[in-house]
Amino acid sequence: MTMTSDIPGGRILIRGARILTQDPKLGEFTGDIIVDGGVIAEIGPKLDDTGATVIDGTDRAVLPGFVDTHRHTWQGAVRQTGIGWDFPSYRQHIQLTWGPEYTPDDVYWGNLLGALNALDAGITTLRDESHIQNSPAHTDQAITALQDSGIRAAFAYGWPSIDSNTWMLRGEATHPEDIRRVRSDLLADDNALVTLQAMLRGPELSTTEVSAKDLGLARELGIRSSMHVGNGVWGPMFRGIGSLGEAGLLGDDLLFIHCCTSDDDELKMLADSGGTASVAAALEAVMPGLGAPATGRLLKFGIRPSFSIDTEATVAGDMFNVMRAAIAARGVGLSLLPEVYDDLPSFTPADLLEFATLQGARATGLDGRTGSLTVGKAADLIVIRLHDLATQPATDAAASIVGAGSPALVETVLVAGEVKKWKGALTHPSLATVRARVEESRDRLLATPLVDG
Ligand SMILES: [Zn+2]
């Protein structure tokens, strides 16, 4: 049920909350925060409530919304169909069988479901890695769904999910030129709530020569790019980061996803280039053969990673799950490979929250606008119940959130000062329609006979 009557707007003051600002200058304290005109207007121990709607923050934490730096959001209709899949199973189901069957409508409803679920889980910025560009209509629907959801998003234009052998497995095709149309006609404004980036295949899924051309296109359009690297056996075979470095193509506009099997020299090159990384710890932990989450290895080279979901076909769509998977993977690593893991930096719950917020904003190129509770930044923030049965007595807020947090504890979500979740329920008007359309989509896709690779 959506409750619309008492949703606050305008000037909002959250009173007496535990505020985990993620701003290095402000740290964590108990106090107030005022949102006005879509931005964080004031933050401090005790603020004047004149003209503001006051929200009680007692027994609650306030933090910047989470930033998911890599999600193939279009796969909403086939969520949780692939728990335990290895990559060949993922490829057979998603890329060879269902991807080619997707209609523009399927993309719309899948993307809308994924974006709304992200908001419900306190993710206020979503970097949508969209490799379902089967036609310009598919692209348009993906973008429209992000805009209709109300989330802050970077739409990362990928490639078609048809004719997979052309586009993947060292395919020679260069990035679709239709991205030029999207840049000029749909996402020209870099200050909008939904902006454009590129999801490139990089040297491990295409070739270094193709990557050079693709990067040239993205840089000509003035947009940031991501690539999947360190993907299981392909990491040491094709050395995605290393081959770009040797070609002089690295830069601080690049986000590298996974990095599980990227070698130490590559991580050093990544650090030196100012590029960023995305660890999809939950997905990496459950997909056999991809490699272990690189959190500690990245930290060893001075790279503070961002976090991502990857695909809801295989893992849950919330950041709590990812943060816990990162800790779990470190524990398993210490048990099985102590000679490797003893040498890697540890990380605390506070670090994990920083990776899931501020570092996500950095990796998305949006840290000037979001990722910390800093006066003047957009009011992208979430309120989490700390004294729920799951978290009381909440001795340390960061530890309680990381250790026992869940979307159900996310009580309020604001994006650019607008309330997207209130009293534990999303405010979006079309939830029932989304469910019906996604089920239709799911029924048709799952009826398709599996295609052999
Ligand atoms: Zn991915």
CSV table of C-alpha atoms and ligand atoms in Angstrom, one decimal:
chain,number,residue,atom,x,y,z
A,1,MET,CA,0.0,0.0,0.0
A,2,THR,CA,1.3,3.5,-0.8
A,3,MET,CA,0.6,6.2,1.8
A,4,THR,CA,0.5,9.6,0.2
A,5,SER,CA,-1.2,11.8,2.7
A,6,ASP,CA,1.6,12.7,5.1
A,7,ILE,CA,4.7,12.5,2.9
A,8,PRO,CA,6.8,15.6,3.8
A,9,GLY,CA,8.1,18.0,1.2
A,10,GLY,CA,9.8,21.3,1.1
A,11,ARG,CA,12.1,22.1,4.0
A,12,ILE,CA,12.6,18.9,6.1
A,13,LEU,CA,14.6,18.7,9.4
A,14,ILE,CA,15.6,15.2,10.7
A,15,ARG,CA,16.0,15.6,14.5
A,16,GLY,CA,18.3,13.8,16.8
A,17,ALA,CA,19.6,11.0,14.5
A,18,ARG,CA,22.9,9.2,14.6
A,19,ILE,CA,24.4,10.8,11.4
A,20,LEU,CA,27.1,8.9,9.5
A,21,THR,CA,28.0,11.6,7.2
A,22,GLN,CA,30.8,9.9,5.2
A,23,ASP,CA,32.3,13.4,4.9
A,24,PRO,CA,35.8,13.0,6.3
A,25,LYS,CA,35.6,16.5,7.9
A,26,LEU,CA,32.3,15.8,9.7
A,27,GLY,CA,32.6,12.1,10.7
A,28,GLU,CA,29.8,10.6,12.7
A,29,PHE,CA,27.7,12.4,15.4
A,30,THR,CA,24.2,12.6,16.9
A,31,GLY,CA,22.4,15.7,15.7
A,32,ASP,CA,20.2,17.2,13.0
A,33,ILE,CA,20.2,17.7,9.3
A,34,ILE,CA,18.1,20.1,7.2
A,35,VAL,CA,17.1,19.4,3.6
A,36,ASP,CA,15.8,22.2,1.4
A,37,GLY,CA,15.6,22.9,-2.3
A,38,GLY,CA,16.8,19.4,-3.1
A,39,VAL,CA,20.1,19.8,-1.3
A,40,ILE,CA,21.6,19.4,2.2
A,41,ALA,CA,21.1,22.9,3.6
A,42,GLU,CA,22.5,22.5,7.1
A,43,ILE,CA,24.0,19.8,9.3
A,44,GLY,CA,25.0,20.0,13.0
A,45,PRO,CA,24.3,19.1,16.6
A,46,LYS,CA,21.2,21.2,17.1
A,47,LEU,CA,19.5,23.2,14.2
A,48,ASP,CA,16.6,25.7,14.2
A,49,ASP,CA,13.4,24.1,12.9
A,50,THR,CA,11.7,27.3,11.7
A,51,GLY,CA,9.7,26.6,8.6
A,52,ALA,CA,10.6,22.9,8.5
A,53,THR,CA,8.7,19.7,8.7
A,54,VAL,CA,10.4,17.8,11.5
A,55,ILE,CA,11.0,14.1,11.3
A,56,ASP,CA,12.0,12.3,14.5
A,57,GLY,CA,15.5,10.7,14.0
A,58,THR,CA,15.7,9.2,17.5
A,59,ASP,CA,16.9,5.6,17.5
A,60,ARG,CA,17.7,5.9,13.8
A,61,ALA,CA,20.8,6.3,11.6
A,62,VAL,CA,21.0,8.8,8.7
A,63,LEU,CA,23.5,8.3,6.0
A,64,PRO,CA,24.0,9.1,2.3
A,65,GLY,CA,22.1,6.8,0.0
A,66,PHE,CA,24.0,3.8,-1.2
A,67,VAL,CA,25.6,3.9,-4.6
A,68,ASP,CA,25.4,0.7,-6.7
A,69,THR,CA,28.1,1.1,-9.4
A,70,HIS,CA,27.2,-1.9,-11.5
A,71,ARG,CA,23.8,-3.6,-12.0
A,72,HIS,CA,22.4,-5.2,-15.2
A,73,THR,CA,19.1,-3.8,-14.2
A,74,TRP,CA,17.2,-5.0,-17.3
A,75,GLN,CA,17.3,-8.5,-15.9
A,76,GLY,CA,14.5,-7.7,-13.3
A,77,ALA,CA,12.0,-10.2,-14.7
A,78,VAL,CA,14.4,-13.2,-14.3
A,79,ARG,CA,15.5,-12.4,-10.8
A,80,GLN,CA,16.6,-15.2,-8.6
A,81,THR,CA,16.5,-17.7,-11.4
A,82,GLY,CA,20.2,-18.3,-11.4
A,83,ILE,CA,21.3,-18.9,-7.8
A,84,GLY,CA,24.6,-20.8,-8.0
A,85,TRP,CA,25.0,-20.4,-11.7
A,86,ASP,CA,28.6,-20.5,-13.1
A,87,PHE,CA,29.4,-18.2,-16.0
A,88,PRO,CA,28.5,-20.7,-18.8
A,89,SER,CA,25.0,-21.1,-17.3
A,90,TYR,CA,24.6,-17.4,-17.0
A,91,ARG,CA,25.7,-17.0,-20.6
A,92,GLN,CA,23.3,-19.7,-21.8
A,93,HIS,CA,20.3,-18.4,-20.0
A,94,ILE,CA,20.7,-14.7,-20.1
A,95,GLN,CA,22.8,-13.9,-23.2
A,96,LEU,CA,21.9,-16.7,-25.6
A,97,THR,CA,18.3,-17.5,-24.7
A,98,TRP,CA,16.5,-14.7,-22.9
A,99,GLY,CA,18.4,-11.6,-24.1
A,100,PRO,CA,17.5,-12.0,-27.7
A,101,GLU,CA,13.8,-12.4,-26.7
A,102,TYR,CA,13.6,-9.2,-24.7
A,103,THR,CA,11.2,-6.6,-26.1
A,104,PRO,CA,11.5,-2.9,-25.4
A,105,ASP,CA,8.6,-3.3,-23.0
A,106,ASP,CA,10.5,-6.1,-21.1
A,107,VAL,CA,13.4,-3.8,-20.7
A,108,TYR,CA,11.2,-1.0,-19.4
A,109,TRP,CA,9.5,-3.1,-16.7
A,110,GLY,CA,12.7,-5.0,-15.8
A,111,ASN,CA,14.5,-1.7,-15.4
A,112,LEU,CA,11.7,-0.1,-13.4
A,113,LEU,CA,11.5,-3.1,-11.0
A,114,GLY,CA,15.2,-3.1,-10.5
A,115,ALA,CA,15.4,0.6,-9.9
A,116,LEU,CA,12.5,0.6,-7.5
A,117,ASN,CA,13.9,-2.3,-5.6
A,118,ALA,CA,17.2,-0.4,-5.4
A,119,LEU,CA,15.4,2.6,-3.9
A,120,ASP,CA,13.6,0.4,-1.4
A,121,ALA,CA,16.9,-1.0,-0.3
A,122,GLY,CA,18.3,2.6,0.2
A,123,ILE,CA,20.3,2.7,-3.0
A,124,THR,CA,19.8,6.3,-4.3
A,125,THR,CA,22.3,6.2,-7.1
A,126,LEU,CA,22.3,3.3,-9.6
A,127,ARG,CA,24.9,2.8,-12.4
A,128,ASP,CA,22.8,0.8,-14.8
A,129,GLU,CA,25.1,-1.4,-16.9
A,130,SER,CA,22.8,-2.0,-19.8
A,131,HIS,CA,23.9,-4.6,-22.3
A,132,ILE,CA,20.4,-5.0,-23.8
A,133,GLN,CA,20.7,-2.4,-26.7
A,134,ASN,CA,19.0,-4.7,-29.1
A,135,SER,CA,17.4,-1.7,-30.9
A,136,PRO,CA,17.1,2.0,-30.3
A,137,ALA,CA,13.6,1.3,-28.8
A,138,HIS,CA,15.2,-1.0,-26.2
A,139,THR,CA,17.6,1.8,-25.3
A,140,ASP,CA,14.9,4.4,-25.0
A,141,GLN,CA,12.8,2.2,-22.7
A,142,ALA,CA,15.7,1.5,-20.4
A,143,ILE,CA,16.3,5.2,-20.0
A,144,THR,CA,12.6,6.1,-19.6
A,145,ALA,CA,12.3,3.5,-16.9
A,146,LEU,CA,15.2,4.9,-14.9
A,147,GLN,CA,13.7,8.4,-15.3
A,148,ASP,CA,10.2,7.1,-14.2
A,149,SER,CA,11.6,5.4,-11.1
A,150,GLY,CA,12.9,8.7,-9.6
A,151,ILE,CA,16.3,7.2,-8.8
A,152,ARG,CA,19.6,9.0,-9.6
A,153,ALA,CA,21.2,6.9,-12.3
A,154,ALA,CA,24.0,6.7,-14.7
A,155,PHE,CA,22.8,4.8,-17.7
A,156,ALA,CA,25.9,3.0,-19.0
A,157,TYR,CA,25.2,2.2,-22.6
A,158,GLY,CA,26.4,-1.3,-23.4
A,159,TRP,CA,25.8,-3.6,-26.4
A,160,PRO,CA,23.0,-5.7,-27.9
A,161,SER,CA,22.1,-9.0,-26.2
A,162,ILE,CA,21.6,-10.6,-29.6
A,163,ASP,CA,24.3,-12.4,-31.7
A,164,SER,CA,26.4,-12.8,-28.5
A,165,ASN,CA,29.4,-14.3,-30.3
A,166,THR,CA,29.8,-11.0,-32.2
A,167,TRP,CA,29.7,-8.9,-29.1
A,168,MET,CA,31.4,-11.1,-26.5
A,169,LEU,CA,34.2,-13.7,-26.4
A,170,ARG,CA,36.8,-11.5,-28.1
A,171,GLY,CA,34.3,-10.2,-30.7
A,172,GLU,CA,35.6,-7.7,-33.2
A,173,ALA,CA,32.5,-5.4,-33.4
A,174,THR,CA,33.1,-1.9,-32.1
A,175,HIS,CA,30.7,-0.1,-29.7
A,176,PRO,CA,27.2,0.7,-31.2
A,177,GLU,CA,27.2,4.1,-32.8
A,178,ASP,CA,23.6,4.6,-31.6
A,179,ILE,CA,25.2,5.9,-28.4
A,180,ARG,CA,25.8,9.2,-30.3
A,181,ARG,CA,22.0,9.6,-30.7
A,182,VAL,CA,21.5,9.0,-27.0
A,183,ARG,CA,24.2,11.5,-26.1
A,184,SER,CA,22.8,14.3,-28.4
A,185,ASP,CA,19.0,13.6,-28.2
A,186,LEU,CA,18.3,12.0,-24.8
A,187,LEU,CA,21.1,12.4,-22.2
A,188,ALA,CA,23.0,15.6,-23.2
A,189,ASP,CA,22.6,17.2,-19.8
A,190,ASP,CA,25.3,16.0,-17.4
A,191,ASN,CA,23.5,17.7,-14.5
A,192,ALA,CA,20.2,15.7,-14.9
A,193,LEU,CA,19.1,13.0,-12.5
A,194,VAL,CA,19.8,10.4,-15.2
A,195,THR,CA,23.1,10.9,-17.1
A,196,LEU,CA,25.0,8.9,-19.7
A,197,GLN,CA,28.1,6.7,-19.4
A,198,ALA,CA,29.5,3.8,-21.5
A,199,MET,CA,29.7,0.1,-20.6
A,200,LEU,CA,32.5,-1.1,-22.8
A,201,ARG,CA,33.6,-4.7,-23.2
A,202,GLY,CA,37.3,-4.0,-22.7
A,203,PRO,CA,40.2,-6.2,-23.6
A,204,GLU,CA,38.9,-9.4,-21.9
A,205,LEU,CA,35.5,-9.5,-23.7
A,206,SER,CA,36.6,-7.9,-26.9
A,207,THR,CA,40.2,-7.0,-27.9
A,208,THR,CA,42.7,-4.3,-27.0
A,209,GLU,CA,42.3,-2.8,-30.5
A,210,VAL,CA,38.5,-2.7,-30.2
A,211,SER,CA,38.8,-1.2,-26.7
A,212,ALA,CA,41.0,1.6,-28.0
A,213,LYS,CA,38.4,2.5,-30.6
A,214,ASP,CA,35.5,2.2,-28.1
A,215,LEU,CA,37.3,4.3,-25.6
A,216,GLY,CA,38.0,6.9,-28.3
A,217,LEU,CA,34.3,7.1,-28.9
A,218,ALA,CA,33.4,7.5,-25.2
A,219,ARG,CA,36.0,10.1,-24.7
A,220,GLU,CA,34.9,12.0,-27.8
A,221,LEU,CA,31.4,12.1,-26.3
A,222,GLY,CA,32.8,13.3,-22.9
A,223,ILE,CA,31.5,10.4,-20.9
A,224,ARG,CA,33.0,7.9,-18.4
A,225,SER,CA,33.4,4.2,-19.2
A,226,SER,CA,33.4,0.9,-17.4
A,227,MET,CA,34.8,-2.5,-18.3
A,228,HIS,CA,34.6,-6.0,-16.7
A,229,VAL,CA,38.1,-7.2,-16.0
A,230,GLY,CA,39.8,-9.9,-13.9
A,231,ASN,CA,37.0,-12.3,-15.0
A,232,GLY,CA,38.2,-15.8,-13.9
A,233,VAL,CA,40.5,-17.4,-16.4
A,234,TRP,CA,40.3,-14.4,-18.8
A,235,GLY,CA,42.1,-12.2,-16.3
A,236,PRO,CA,45.5,-13.8,-16.6
A,237,MET,CA,44.9,-14.7,-20.2
A,238,PHE,CA,44.1,-11.2,-21.6
A,239,ARG,CA,45.1,-8.9,-18.7
A,240,GLY,CA,42.4,-6.2,-19.3
A,241,ILE,CA,44.0,-3.5,-17.2
A,242,GLY,CA,47.5,-4.4,-18.2
A,243,SER,CA,46.9,-4.3,-21.9
A,244,LEU,CA,45.1,-1.0,-21.7
A,245,GLY,CA,48.0,0.4,-19.6
A,246,GLU,CA,50.6,-0.8,-22.1
A,247,ALA,CA,48.6,0.9,-24.9
A,248,GLY,CA,48.5,4.2,-22.9
A,249,LEU,CA,44.7,4.1,-22.5
A,250,LEU,CA,44.2,4.1,-18.7
A,251,GLY,CA,42.7,7.2,-17.1
A,252,ASP,CA,40.7,8.5,-14.2
A,253,ASP,CA,37.5,8.2,-16.3
A,254,LEU,CA,37.6,4.4,-16.1
A,255,LEU,CA,35.8,2.1,-13.7
A,256,PHE,CA,37.0,-1.5,-13.6
A,257,ILE,CA,34.5,-4.1,-12.5
A,258,HIS,CA,35.4,-7.3,-10.6
A,259,CYS,CA,39.3,-7.3,-10.9
A,260,CYS,CA,39.1,-10.7,-9.2
A,261,THR,CA,42.0,-12.2,-11.2
A,262,SER,CA,43.8,-9.0,-12.3
A,263,ASP,CA,47.4,-9.4,-11.2
A,264,ASP,CA,49.4,-7.1,-8.8
A,265,ASP,CA,51.1,-5.2,-11.6
A,266,GLU,CA,47.7,-4.4,-13.1
A,267,LEU,CA,46.3,-3.2,-9.8
A,268,LYS,CA,49.4,-1.0,-9.4
A,269,MET,CA,48.7,0.5,-12.9
A,270,LEU,CA,45.1,1.1,-11.9
A,271,ALA,CA,46.1,2.9,-8.8
A,272,ASP,CA,48.6,5.1,-10.6
A,273,SER,CA,46.0,6.0,-13.3
A,274,GLY,CA,43.5,7.3,-10.8
A,275,GLY,CA,40.9,4.9,-12.1
A,276,THR,CA,38.3,3.2,-9.8
A,277,ALA,CA,37.1,-0.3,-9.1
A,278,SER,CA,33.8,-2.0,-8.4
A,279,VAL,CA,33.6,-5.2,-6.2
A,280,ALA,CA,30.5,-7.2,-6.6
A,281,ALA,CA,31.3,-9.3,-3.6
A,282,ALA,CA,28.0,-11.2,-3.3
A,283,LEU,CA,28.0,-12.2,-6.9
A,284,GLU,CA,31.7,-13.1,-7.0
A,285,ALA,CA,31.2,-15.2,-3.9
A,286,VAL,CA,28.4,-17.3,-5.4
A,287,MET,CA,29.5,-17.6,-9.1
A,288,PRO,CA,32.0,-20.4,-9.4
A,289,GLY,CA,35.1,-19.6,-11.4
A,290,LEU,CA,34.9,-15.8,-11.4
A,291,GLY,CA,37.4,-15.4,-8.6
A,292,ALA,CA,37.4,-14.0,-5.0
A,293,PRO,CA,36.3,-10.5,-4.3
A,294,ALA,CA,39.3,-8.2,-4.6
A,295,THR,CA,38.5,-5.9,-1.7
A,296,GLY,CA,41.7,-6.5,0.3
A,297,ARG,CA,44.0,-6.7,-2.8
A,298,LEU,CA,42.7,-3.3,-4.1
A,299,LEU,CA,43.2,-1.8,-0.6
A,300,LYS,CA,46.8,-3.0,-0.6
A,301,PHE,CA,47.4,-0.9,-3.7
A,302,GLY,CA,45.7,2.1,-2.2
A,303,ILE,CA,42.4,1.7,-4.2
A,304,ARG,CA,39.3,2.2,-2.1
A,305,PRO,CA,36.7,0.2,-4.0
A,306,SER,CA,33.1,0.8,-4.7
A,307,PHE,CA,30.5,-1.9,-4.4
A,308,SER,CA,27.9,-3.3,-6.8
A,309,ILE,CA,25.1,-5.8,-7.1
A,310,ASP,CA,25.8,-7.1,-10.7
A,311,THR,CA,22.7,-9.2,-11.5
A,312,GLU,CA,19.6,-10.0,-9.5
A,313,ALA,CA,19.3,-13.2,-11.4
A,314,THR,CA,22.0,-14.5,-9.0
A,315,VAL,CA,22.0,-12.3,-5.9
A,316,ALA,CA,19.8,-10.0,-3.9
A,317,GLY,CA,19.5,-6.4,-5.0
A,318,ASP,CA,20.7,-4.7,-1.7
A,319,MET,CA,24.0,-3.4,-0.5
A,320,PHE,CA,23.8,-5.0,3.0
A,321,ASN,CA,24.3,-8.4,1.3
A,322,VAL,CA,27.3,-7.1,-0.6
A,323,MET,CA,29.0,-5.7,2.4
A,324,ARG,CA,28.5,-8.9,4.4
A,325,ALA,CA,29.8,-11.0,1.4
A,326,ALA,CA,33.0,-8.9,1.4
A,327,ILE,CA,33.6,-9.7,5.1
A,328,ALA,CA,32.7,-13.4,4.5
A,329,ALA,CA,35.1,-13.7,1.6
A,330,ARG,CA,37.9,-12.3,3.7
A,331,GLY,CA,37.2,-14.8,6.4
A,332,VAL,CA,37.2,-17.7,3.9
A,333,GLY,CA,40.4,-16.3,2.4
A,334,LEU,CA,42.2,-16.1,5.8
A,335,SER,CA,41.2,-19.7,6.5
A,336,LEU,CA,42.2,-21.2,3.1
A,337,LEU,CA,45.0,-19.0,2.0
A,338,PRO,CA,46.5,-17.4,5.2
A,339,GLU,CA,49.8,-16.8,3.4
A,340,VAL,CA,48.0,-14.5,0.9
A,341,TYR,CA,45.3,-12.9,3.1
A,342,ASP,CA,47.5,-12.2,6.1
A,343,ASP,CA,49.3,-9.7,3.9
A,344,LEU,CA,46.2,-7.8,2.9
A,345,PRO,CA,44.7,-4.8,4.7
A,346,SER,CA,41.7,-5.5,6.8
A,347,PHE,CA,38.5,-3.4,6.7
A,348,THR,CA,36.0,-2.3,9.2
A,349,PRO,CA,32.2,-1.8,9.1
A,350,ALA,CA,32.9,1.9,8.7
A,351,ASP,CA,35.1,1.3,5.7
A,352,LEU,CA,32.4,-0.9,4.1
A,353,LEU,CA,29.8,1.9,4.5
A,354,GLU,CA,32.3,4.3,2.9
A,355,PHE,CA,32.8,1.9,-0.1
A,356,ALA,CA,29.0,1.5,-0.5
A,357,THR,CA,28.4,5.3,-0.5
A,358,LEU,CA,31.2,7.8,-1.0
A,359,GLN,CA,33.5,5.5,-3.0
A,360,GLY,CA,30.5,4.6,-5.2
A,361,ALA,CA,29.9,8.2,-5.9
A,362,ARG,CA,33.6,8.6,-6.9
A,363,ALA,CA,33.5,5.6,-9.1
A,364,THR,CA,30.4,7.0,-10.8
A,365,GLY,CA,32.0,10.5,-11.2
A,366,LEU,CA,29.2,11.9,-9.0
A,367,ASP,CA,31.1,12.6,-5.8
A,368,GLY,CA,30.7,16.4,-6.3
A,369,ARG,CA,26.9,15.8,-6.1
A,370,THR,CA,26.2,12.8,-3.9
A,371,GLY,CA,27.9,10.1,-1.7
A,372,SER,CA,28.3,12.1,1.6
A,373,LEU,CA,26.1,14.3,3.8
A,374,THR,CA,27.9,17.6,3.0
A,375,VAL,CA,26.2,21.0,2.8
A,376,GLY,CA,25.5,21.8,-0.8
A,377,LYS,CA,25.4,18.2,-2.1
A,378,ALA,CA,22.1,16.7,-3.3
A,379,ALA,CA,19.9,15.5,-0.5
A,380,ASP,CA,20.3,11.8,-1.4
A,381,LEU,CA,19.9,10.2,2.1
A,382,ILE,CA,18.4,7.3,3.9
A,383,VAL,CA,17.1,6.8,7.4
A,384,ILE,CA,17.7,3.3,8.9
A,385,ARG,CA,15.9,2.0,12.1
A,386,LEU,CA,18.7,1.2,14.6
A,387,HIS,CA,16.5,-0.1,17.4
A,388,ASP,CA,14.7,-2.8,15.5
A,389,LEU,CA,14.6,-6.3,17.0
A,390,ALA,CA,17.4,-7.2,14.5
A,391,THR,CA,19.8,-4.4,15.6
A,392,GLN,CA,19.2,-3.3,19.2
A,393,PRO,CA,21.0,-2.3,21.3
A,394,ALA,CA,22.9,-0.8,18.3
A,395,THR,CA,26.1,-0.4,20.2
A,396,ASP,CA,27.9,0.9,17.1
A,397,ALA,CA,25.7,2.2,14.3
A,398,ALA,CA,28.0,1.2,11.4
A,399,ALA,CA,28.5,-2.3,12.8
A,400,SER,CA,24.7,-2.8,13.3
A,401,ILE,CA,24.0,-1.6,9.8
A,402,VAL,CA,26.6,-3.8,8.2
A,403,GLY,CA,26.0,-6.8,10.4
A,404,ALA,CA,22.2,-6.9,10.5
A,405,GLY,CA,20.9,-4.3,8.1
A,406,SER,CA,18.3,-5.1,5.5
A,407,PRO,CA,15.9,-3.2,3.2
A,408,ALA,CA,13.2,-3.7,5.7
A,409,LEU,CA,15.1,-1.4,8.2
A,410,VAL,CA,15.3,1.4,5.6
A,411,GLU,CA,12.5,3.6,6.7
A,412,THR,CA,12.9,6.7,4.6
A,413,VAL,CA,14.7,7.4,1.3
A,414,LEU,CA,15.2,10.8,-0.3
A,415,VAL,CA,16.6,11.5,-3.7
A,416,ALA,CA,17.5,15.1,-4.4
A,417,GLY,CA,15.3,16.0,-1.5
A,418,GLU,CA,12.2,14.2,-2.7
A,419,VAL,CA,10.8,11.4,-0.6
A,420,LYS,CA,10.9,8.1,-2.4
A,421,LYS,CA,10.3,5.8,0.6
A,422,TRP,CA,8.3,6.9,3.6
A,423,LYS,CA,7.4,4.9,6.8
A,424,GLY,CA,8.9,1.8,5.2
A,425,ALA,CA,6.9,2.0,1.9
A,426,LEU,CA,7.8,3.2,-1.5
A,427,THR,CA,5.9,6.2,-2.7
A,428,HIS,CA,6.0,5.3,-6.4
A,429,PRO,CA,2.4,5.1,-7.7
A,430,SER,CA,2.7,2.1,-10.1
A,431,LEU,CA,3.9,-0.8,-7.9
A,432,ALA,CA,0.9,-3.1,-8.7
A,433,THR,CA,1.3,-2.5,-12.5
A,434,VAL,CA,5.0,-3.2,-12.3
A,435,ARG,CA,4.4,-6.5,-10.7
A,436,ALA,CA,1.8,-7.6,-13.2
A,437,ARG,CA,3.9,-6.6,-16.2
A,438,VAL,CA,7.1,-8.2,-14.9
A,439,GLU,CA,5.2,-11.5,-14.3
A,440,GLU,CA,4.0,-11.4,-18.0
A,441,SER,CA,7.5,-10.8,-19.1
A,442,ARG,CA,8.9,-13.6,-16.9
A,443,ASP,CA,6.3,-16.1,-18.2
A,444,ARG,CA,7.1,-15.5,-21.8
A,445,LEU,CA,10.9,-15.4,-21.4
A,446,LEU,CA,11.1,-18.6,-19.3
A,447,ALA,CA,9.0,-20.4,-21.9
A,448,THR,CA,11.8,-20.0,-24.4
A,449,PRO,CA,13.7,-23.3,-25.1
A,450,LEU,CA,17.3,-23.0,-23.9
A,451,VAL,CA,19.8,-22.2,-26.7
A,452,ASP,CA,23.1,-24.1,-26.6
A,453,GLY,CA,26.3,-22.1,-26.8
B,1,ZN,ZN,28.5,-7.5,-14.5
